[in-house]
Short mmCIF file of C-alpha atoms in Angstrom, two decimals:
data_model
loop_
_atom_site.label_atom_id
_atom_site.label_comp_id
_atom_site.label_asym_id
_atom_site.label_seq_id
_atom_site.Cartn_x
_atom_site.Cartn_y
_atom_site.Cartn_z
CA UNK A 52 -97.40 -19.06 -65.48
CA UNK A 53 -99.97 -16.47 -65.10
CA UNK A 54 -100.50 -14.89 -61.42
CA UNK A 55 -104.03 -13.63 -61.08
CA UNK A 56 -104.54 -10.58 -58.99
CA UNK A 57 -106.92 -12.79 -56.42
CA UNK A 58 -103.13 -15.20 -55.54
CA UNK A 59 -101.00 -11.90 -55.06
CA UNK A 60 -104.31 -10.68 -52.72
CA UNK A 61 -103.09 -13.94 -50.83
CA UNK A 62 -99.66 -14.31 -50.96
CA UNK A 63 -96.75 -12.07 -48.73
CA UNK A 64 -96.55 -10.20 -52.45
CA UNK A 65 -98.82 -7.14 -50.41
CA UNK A 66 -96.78 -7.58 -47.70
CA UNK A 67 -94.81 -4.15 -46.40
CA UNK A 68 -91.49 -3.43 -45.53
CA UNK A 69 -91.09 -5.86 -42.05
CA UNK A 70 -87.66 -4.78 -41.37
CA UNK A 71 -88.42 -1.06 -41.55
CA UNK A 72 -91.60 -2.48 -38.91
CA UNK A 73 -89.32 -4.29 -36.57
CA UNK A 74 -90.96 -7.12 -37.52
CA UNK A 75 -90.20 -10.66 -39.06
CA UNK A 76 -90.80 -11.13 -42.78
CA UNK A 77 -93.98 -12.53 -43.75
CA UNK A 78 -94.34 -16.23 -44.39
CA UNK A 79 -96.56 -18.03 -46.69
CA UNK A 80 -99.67 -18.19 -45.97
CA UNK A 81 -99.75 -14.90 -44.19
CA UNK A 82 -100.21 -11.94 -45.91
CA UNK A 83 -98.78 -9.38 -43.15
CA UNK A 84 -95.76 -9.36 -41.76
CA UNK A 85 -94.49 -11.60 -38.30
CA UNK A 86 -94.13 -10.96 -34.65
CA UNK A 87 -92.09 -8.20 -33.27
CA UNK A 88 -88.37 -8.64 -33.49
CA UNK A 89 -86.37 -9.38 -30.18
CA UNK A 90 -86.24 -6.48 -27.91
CA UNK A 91 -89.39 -4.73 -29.74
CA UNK A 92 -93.26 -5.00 -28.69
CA UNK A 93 -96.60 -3.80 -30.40
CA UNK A 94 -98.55 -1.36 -28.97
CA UNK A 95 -101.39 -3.39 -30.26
CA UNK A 96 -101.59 -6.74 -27.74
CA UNK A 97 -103.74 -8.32 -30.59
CA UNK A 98 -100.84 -7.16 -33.14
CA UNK A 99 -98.25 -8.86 -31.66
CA UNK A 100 -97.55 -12.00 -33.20
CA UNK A 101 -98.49 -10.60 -36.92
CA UNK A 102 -99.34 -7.15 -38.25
CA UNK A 103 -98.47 -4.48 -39.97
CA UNK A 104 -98.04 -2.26 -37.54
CA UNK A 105 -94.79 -0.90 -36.73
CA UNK A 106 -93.29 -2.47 -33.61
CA UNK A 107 -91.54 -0.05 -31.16
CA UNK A 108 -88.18 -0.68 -28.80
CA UNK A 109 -89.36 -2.35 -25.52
CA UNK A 110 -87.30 0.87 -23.29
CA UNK A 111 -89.71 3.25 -25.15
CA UNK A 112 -92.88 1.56 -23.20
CA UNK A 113 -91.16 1.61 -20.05
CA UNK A 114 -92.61 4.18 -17.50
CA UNK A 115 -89.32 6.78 -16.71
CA UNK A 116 -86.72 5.40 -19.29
CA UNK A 117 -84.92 6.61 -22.01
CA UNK A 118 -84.87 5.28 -25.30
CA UNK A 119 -81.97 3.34 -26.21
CA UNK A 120 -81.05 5.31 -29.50
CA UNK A 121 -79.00 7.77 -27.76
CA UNK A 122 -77.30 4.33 -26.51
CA UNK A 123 -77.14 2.37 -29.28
CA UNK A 124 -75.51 5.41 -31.35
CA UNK A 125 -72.70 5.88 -28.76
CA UNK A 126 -71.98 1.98 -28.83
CA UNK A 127 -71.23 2.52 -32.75
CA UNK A 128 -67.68 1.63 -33.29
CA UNK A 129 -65.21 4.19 -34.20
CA UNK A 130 -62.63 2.97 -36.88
CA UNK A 131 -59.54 5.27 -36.89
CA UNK A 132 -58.00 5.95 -40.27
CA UNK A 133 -54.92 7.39 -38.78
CA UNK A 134 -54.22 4.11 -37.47
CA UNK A 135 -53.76 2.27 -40.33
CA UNK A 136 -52.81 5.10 -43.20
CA UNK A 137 -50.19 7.37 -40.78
CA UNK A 138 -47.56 6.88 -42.68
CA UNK A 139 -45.51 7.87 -38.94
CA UNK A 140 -47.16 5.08 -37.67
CA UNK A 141 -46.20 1.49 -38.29
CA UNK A 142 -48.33 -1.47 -37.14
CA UNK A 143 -46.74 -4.74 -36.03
CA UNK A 144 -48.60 -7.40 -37.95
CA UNK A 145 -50.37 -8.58 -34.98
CA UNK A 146 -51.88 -5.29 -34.71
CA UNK A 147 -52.92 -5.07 -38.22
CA UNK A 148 -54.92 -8.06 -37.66
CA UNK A 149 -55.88 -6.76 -34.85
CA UNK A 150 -57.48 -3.49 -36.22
CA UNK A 151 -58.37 -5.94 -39.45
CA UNK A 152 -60.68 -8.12 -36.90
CA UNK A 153 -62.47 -4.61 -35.56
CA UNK A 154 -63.24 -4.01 -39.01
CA UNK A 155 -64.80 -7.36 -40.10
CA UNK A 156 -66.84 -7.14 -36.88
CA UNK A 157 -68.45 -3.84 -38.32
CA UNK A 158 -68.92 -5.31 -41.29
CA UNK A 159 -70.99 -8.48 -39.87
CA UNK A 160 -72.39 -7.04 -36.92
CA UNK A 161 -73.98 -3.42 -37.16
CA UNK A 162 -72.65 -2.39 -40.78
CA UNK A 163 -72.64 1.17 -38.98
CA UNK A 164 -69.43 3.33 -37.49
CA UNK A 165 -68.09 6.50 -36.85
CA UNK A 166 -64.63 7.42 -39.12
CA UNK A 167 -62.10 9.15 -36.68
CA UNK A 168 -58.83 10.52 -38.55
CA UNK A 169 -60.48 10.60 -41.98
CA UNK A 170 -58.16 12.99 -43.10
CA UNK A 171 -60.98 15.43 -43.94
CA UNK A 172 -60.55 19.35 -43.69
CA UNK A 173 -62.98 21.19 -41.08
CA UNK A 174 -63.20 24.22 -43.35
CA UNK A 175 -63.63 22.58 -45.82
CA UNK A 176 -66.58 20.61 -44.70
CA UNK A 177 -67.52 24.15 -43.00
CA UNK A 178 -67.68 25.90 -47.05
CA UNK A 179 -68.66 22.69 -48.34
CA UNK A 180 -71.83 23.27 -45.69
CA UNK A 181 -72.31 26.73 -46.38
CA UNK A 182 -72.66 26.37 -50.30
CA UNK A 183 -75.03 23.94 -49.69
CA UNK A 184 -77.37 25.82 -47.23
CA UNK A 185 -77.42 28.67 -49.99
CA UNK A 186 -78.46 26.83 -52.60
CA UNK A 187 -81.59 25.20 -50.78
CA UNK A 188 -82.25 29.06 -49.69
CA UNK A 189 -82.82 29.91 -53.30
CA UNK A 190 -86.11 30.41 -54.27
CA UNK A 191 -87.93 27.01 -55.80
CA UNK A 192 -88.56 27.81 -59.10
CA UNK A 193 -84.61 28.64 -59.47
CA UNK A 194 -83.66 25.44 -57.84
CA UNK A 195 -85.73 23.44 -60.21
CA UNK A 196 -84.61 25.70 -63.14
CA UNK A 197 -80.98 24.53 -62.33
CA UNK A 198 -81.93 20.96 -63.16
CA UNK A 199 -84.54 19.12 -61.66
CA UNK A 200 -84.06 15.14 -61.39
CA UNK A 201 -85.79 13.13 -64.22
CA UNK A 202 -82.98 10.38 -65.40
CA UNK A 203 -82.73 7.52 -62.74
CA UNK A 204 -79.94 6.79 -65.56
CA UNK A 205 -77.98 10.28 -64.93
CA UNK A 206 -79.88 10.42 -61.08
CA UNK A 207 -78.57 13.65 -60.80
CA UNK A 208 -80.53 16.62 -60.01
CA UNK A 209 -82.83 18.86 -57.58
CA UNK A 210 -85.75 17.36 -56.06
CA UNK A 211 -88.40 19.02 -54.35
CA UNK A 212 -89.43 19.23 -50.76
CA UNK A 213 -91.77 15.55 -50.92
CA UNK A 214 -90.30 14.63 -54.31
CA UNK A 215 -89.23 11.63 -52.89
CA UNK A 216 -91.39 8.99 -50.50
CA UNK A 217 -88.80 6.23 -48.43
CA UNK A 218 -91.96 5.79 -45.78
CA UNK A 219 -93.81 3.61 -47.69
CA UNK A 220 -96.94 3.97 -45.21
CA UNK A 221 -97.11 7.61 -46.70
CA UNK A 222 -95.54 7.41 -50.27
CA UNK A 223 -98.15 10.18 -52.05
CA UNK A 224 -97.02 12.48 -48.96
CA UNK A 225 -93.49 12.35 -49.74
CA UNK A 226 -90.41 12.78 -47.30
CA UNK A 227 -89.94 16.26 -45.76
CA UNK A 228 -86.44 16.89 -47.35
CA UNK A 229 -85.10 18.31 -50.31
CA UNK A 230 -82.19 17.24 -52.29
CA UNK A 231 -80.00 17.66 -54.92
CA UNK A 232 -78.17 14.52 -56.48
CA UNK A 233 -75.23 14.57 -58.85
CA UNK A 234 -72.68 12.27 -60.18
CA UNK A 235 -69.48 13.92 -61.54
CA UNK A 236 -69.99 14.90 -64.86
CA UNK A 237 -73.23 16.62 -63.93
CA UNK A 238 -70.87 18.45 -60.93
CA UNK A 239 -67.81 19.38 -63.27
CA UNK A 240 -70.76 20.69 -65.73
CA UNK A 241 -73.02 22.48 -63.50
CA UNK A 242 -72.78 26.31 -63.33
CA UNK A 243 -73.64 26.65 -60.08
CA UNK A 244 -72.04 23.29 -59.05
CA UNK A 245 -68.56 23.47 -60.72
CA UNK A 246 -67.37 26.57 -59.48
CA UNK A 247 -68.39 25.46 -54.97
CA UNK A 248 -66.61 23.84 -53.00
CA UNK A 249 -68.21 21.03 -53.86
CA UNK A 250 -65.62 20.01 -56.19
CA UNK A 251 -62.60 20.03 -53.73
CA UNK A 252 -65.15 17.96 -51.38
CA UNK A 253 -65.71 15.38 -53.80
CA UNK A 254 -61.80 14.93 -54.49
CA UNK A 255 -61.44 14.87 -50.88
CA UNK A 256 -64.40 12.36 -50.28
CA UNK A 257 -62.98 10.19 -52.77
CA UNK A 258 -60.00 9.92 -51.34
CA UNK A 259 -61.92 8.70 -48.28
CA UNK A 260 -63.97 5.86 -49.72
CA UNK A 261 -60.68 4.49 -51.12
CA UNK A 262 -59.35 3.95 -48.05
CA UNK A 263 -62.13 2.64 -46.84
CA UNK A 264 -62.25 0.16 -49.82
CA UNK A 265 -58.77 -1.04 -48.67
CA UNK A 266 -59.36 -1.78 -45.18
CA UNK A 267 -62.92 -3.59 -46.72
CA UNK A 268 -60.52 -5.68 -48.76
CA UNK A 269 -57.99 -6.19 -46.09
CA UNK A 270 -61.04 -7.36 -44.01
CA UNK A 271 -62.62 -9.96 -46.58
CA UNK A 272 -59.51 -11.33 -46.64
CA UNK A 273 -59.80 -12.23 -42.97
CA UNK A 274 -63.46 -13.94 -43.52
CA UNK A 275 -63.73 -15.01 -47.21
CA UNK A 276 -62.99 -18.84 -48.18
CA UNK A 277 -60.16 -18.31 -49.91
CA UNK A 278 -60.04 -14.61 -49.21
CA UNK A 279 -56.27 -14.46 -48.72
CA UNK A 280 -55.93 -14.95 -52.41
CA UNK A 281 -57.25 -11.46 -52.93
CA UNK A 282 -55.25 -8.41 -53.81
CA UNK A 283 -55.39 -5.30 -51.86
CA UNK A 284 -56.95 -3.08 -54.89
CA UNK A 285 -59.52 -5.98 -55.12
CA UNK A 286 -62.50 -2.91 -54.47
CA UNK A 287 -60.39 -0.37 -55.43
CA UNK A 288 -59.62 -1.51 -58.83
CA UNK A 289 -63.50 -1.90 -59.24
CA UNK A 290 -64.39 1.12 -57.96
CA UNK A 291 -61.92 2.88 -59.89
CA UNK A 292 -64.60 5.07 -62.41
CA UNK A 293 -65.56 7.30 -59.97
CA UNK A 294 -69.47 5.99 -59.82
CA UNK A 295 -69.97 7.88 -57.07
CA UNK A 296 -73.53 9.67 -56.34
CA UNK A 297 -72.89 13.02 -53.92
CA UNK A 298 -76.06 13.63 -52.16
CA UNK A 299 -76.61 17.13 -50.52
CA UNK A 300 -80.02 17.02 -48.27
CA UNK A 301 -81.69 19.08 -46.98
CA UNK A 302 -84.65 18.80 -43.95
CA UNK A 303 -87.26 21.30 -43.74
CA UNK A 304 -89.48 21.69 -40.63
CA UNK A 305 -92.17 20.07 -39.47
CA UNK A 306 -94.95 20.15 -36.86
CA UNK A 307 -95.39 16.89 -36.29
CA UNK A 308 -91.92 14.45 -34.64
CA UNK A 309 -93.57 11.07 -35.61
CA UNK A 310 -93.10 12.00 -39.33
CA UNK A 311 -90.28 10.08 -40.95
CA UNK A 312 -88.16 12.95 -42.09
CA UNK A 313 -86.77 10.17 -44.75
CA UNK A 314 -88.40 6.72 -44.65
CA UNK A 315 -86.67 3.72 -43.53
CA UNK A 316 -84.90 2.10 -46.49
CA UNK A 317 -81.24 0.29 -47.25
CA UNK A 318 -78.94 2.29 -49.76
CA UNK A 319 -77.60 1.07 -53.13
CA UNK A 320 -73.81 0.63 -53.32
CA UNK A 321 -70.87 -0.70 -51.66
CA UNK A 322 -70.70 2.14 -48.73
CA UNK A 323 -72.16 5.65 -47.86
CA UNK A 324 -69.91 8.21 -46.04
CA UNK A 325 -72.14 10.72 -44.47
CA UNK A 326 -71.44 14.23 -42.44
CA UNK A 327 -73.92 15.55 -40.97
CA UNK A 328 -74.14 18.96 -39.41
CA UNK A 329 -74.63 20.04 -35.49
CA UNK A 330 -78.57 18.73 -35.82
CA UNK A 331 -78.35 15.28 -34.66
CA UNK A 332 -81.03 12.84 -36.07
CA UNK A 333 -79.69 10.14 -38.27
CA UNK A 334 -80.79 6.59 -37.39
CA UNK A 335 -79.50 3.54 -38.28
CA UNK A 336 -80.76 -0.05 -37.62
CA UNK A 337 -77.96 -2.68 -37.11
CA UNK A 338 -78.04 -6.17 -38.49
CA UNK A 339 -75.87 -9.15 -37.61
CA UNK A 340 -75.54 -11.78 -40.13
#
């Protein structure tokens, strides 16, 4: 059946983003999205039940308190690696359950947590950090001479400072951050790629996500119907070619705080490990299923 443009004019098709607005989906016949999630309020008294615009947390409209991000970013849980992969250490099976029933938690509740014992290097993150920073110091027509991004195939390459628009209130505008995407062929290939640090981080990232993986696996089998019937490489085994993306940002300055340094948006895959340097800013917004 044929949709004419005057229907989608009239249907929650030209809807935005609500999640990224703090806001309930739209539902038919609205066209804009719902009130203001729990915990959130509009600016706009007239906005509040539908809208558009964004909805901010209730704290932040509060004369003399903080905002709760600070909060809600300590409250992450921490999941320590060296609990469950120290070979010195040996869990009873109550307390691999235990630790198995933190993990599920994280995985219906926030879907956000800090790694502790992750078994990565500090100088190597520290070199890994430092090749990085010199290649977004290069001058722009030699980062885009090294290979600029034009295969979402391949997605690997350098994109520009506003290459890339997440806020979709100011797509043309682009995000104020530069990066460079590769996947490991394009790394082991690269001339300026293949011969960093990069290469040792990847190997040593990898080794990260498996274990991850596991403890995913050992989790689902705690929650799935039928979920004890799976075997421990159940993610591993599928995750076994490597399709791995390595994303190395990079945020430039800007005059203006309100600007969404990188829109809101929800990332392809099964996980994303991120490190981030000493400049705090990464947000995250929890969801419980």
């Amino acid at each position: 059946a044929k949709i004419h443009a005057k229907e989608l004019e009239n249907s929650c098709v030209v809807a935005p983003n609500c999640a990224a607005r703090n806001r309930e989906e739209c539902v038919h016949p609205a066209t804009t999205c719902g009130p203001c999630l729990e915990g959130f309020v509009s600016t706009k008294a007239e906005l509040a039940e539908s809208g558009n615009i964004p909805c901010v947390a209730s704290s932040e409209l509060e004369e003399g308190s903080d905002s709760d991000a600070v909060t809600e970013v300590a409250d992450l849980p921490i999941i320590d690696l060296g609990t469950f992969f120290d070979s010195t250490t040996q869990l009873t099976q109550e307390q691999e359950k235990e630790f198995m029933e933190s993990v599920k938690k994280l995985c219906l509740g926030p879907g956000f947590a800090y790694l502790k014992n992750h078994g990565l290097d500090a100088d190597l993150l520290g070199k890994t950090m430092d090749d990085l920073k010199a290649f977004f110091e290069l001058p722009l027509d030699v980062k885009q001479a090294s290979g600029a991004w034009n295969d979402p195939l391949e997605n690997s390459g350098y994109v520009r400072v506003g290459g890339e628009g997440l806020d979709e209130d100011n797509v043309e505008a682009g995000d104020p951050k530069e990066s460079y995407d590769m996947n490991k062929k394009h790394m082991l290939a690269h001339p300026y790629w293949k011969n960093s640090t990069v290469v040792e981080y990847w190997a040593a990232i990898n080794e990260v996500k498996e274990k991850a993986l596991i403890l995913l696996t050992k989790a689902m089998k705690l929650w799935l119907p039928g979920g004890d019937g799976l075997p421990d490489n159940f993610l591993t085994e599928r995750h076994k070619g490597e399709w791995n993306t390595l994303r190395l940002l990079n945020y430039v300055p800007v005059a203006d705080e309100k600007v969404y340094r990188c829109g809101p948006h929800t990332d392809y895959g099964t996980i994303t490990l991120v490190f981030q340097d000493e400049v705090g800013g990464l947000e995250g917004k929890p969801h419980a299923f």
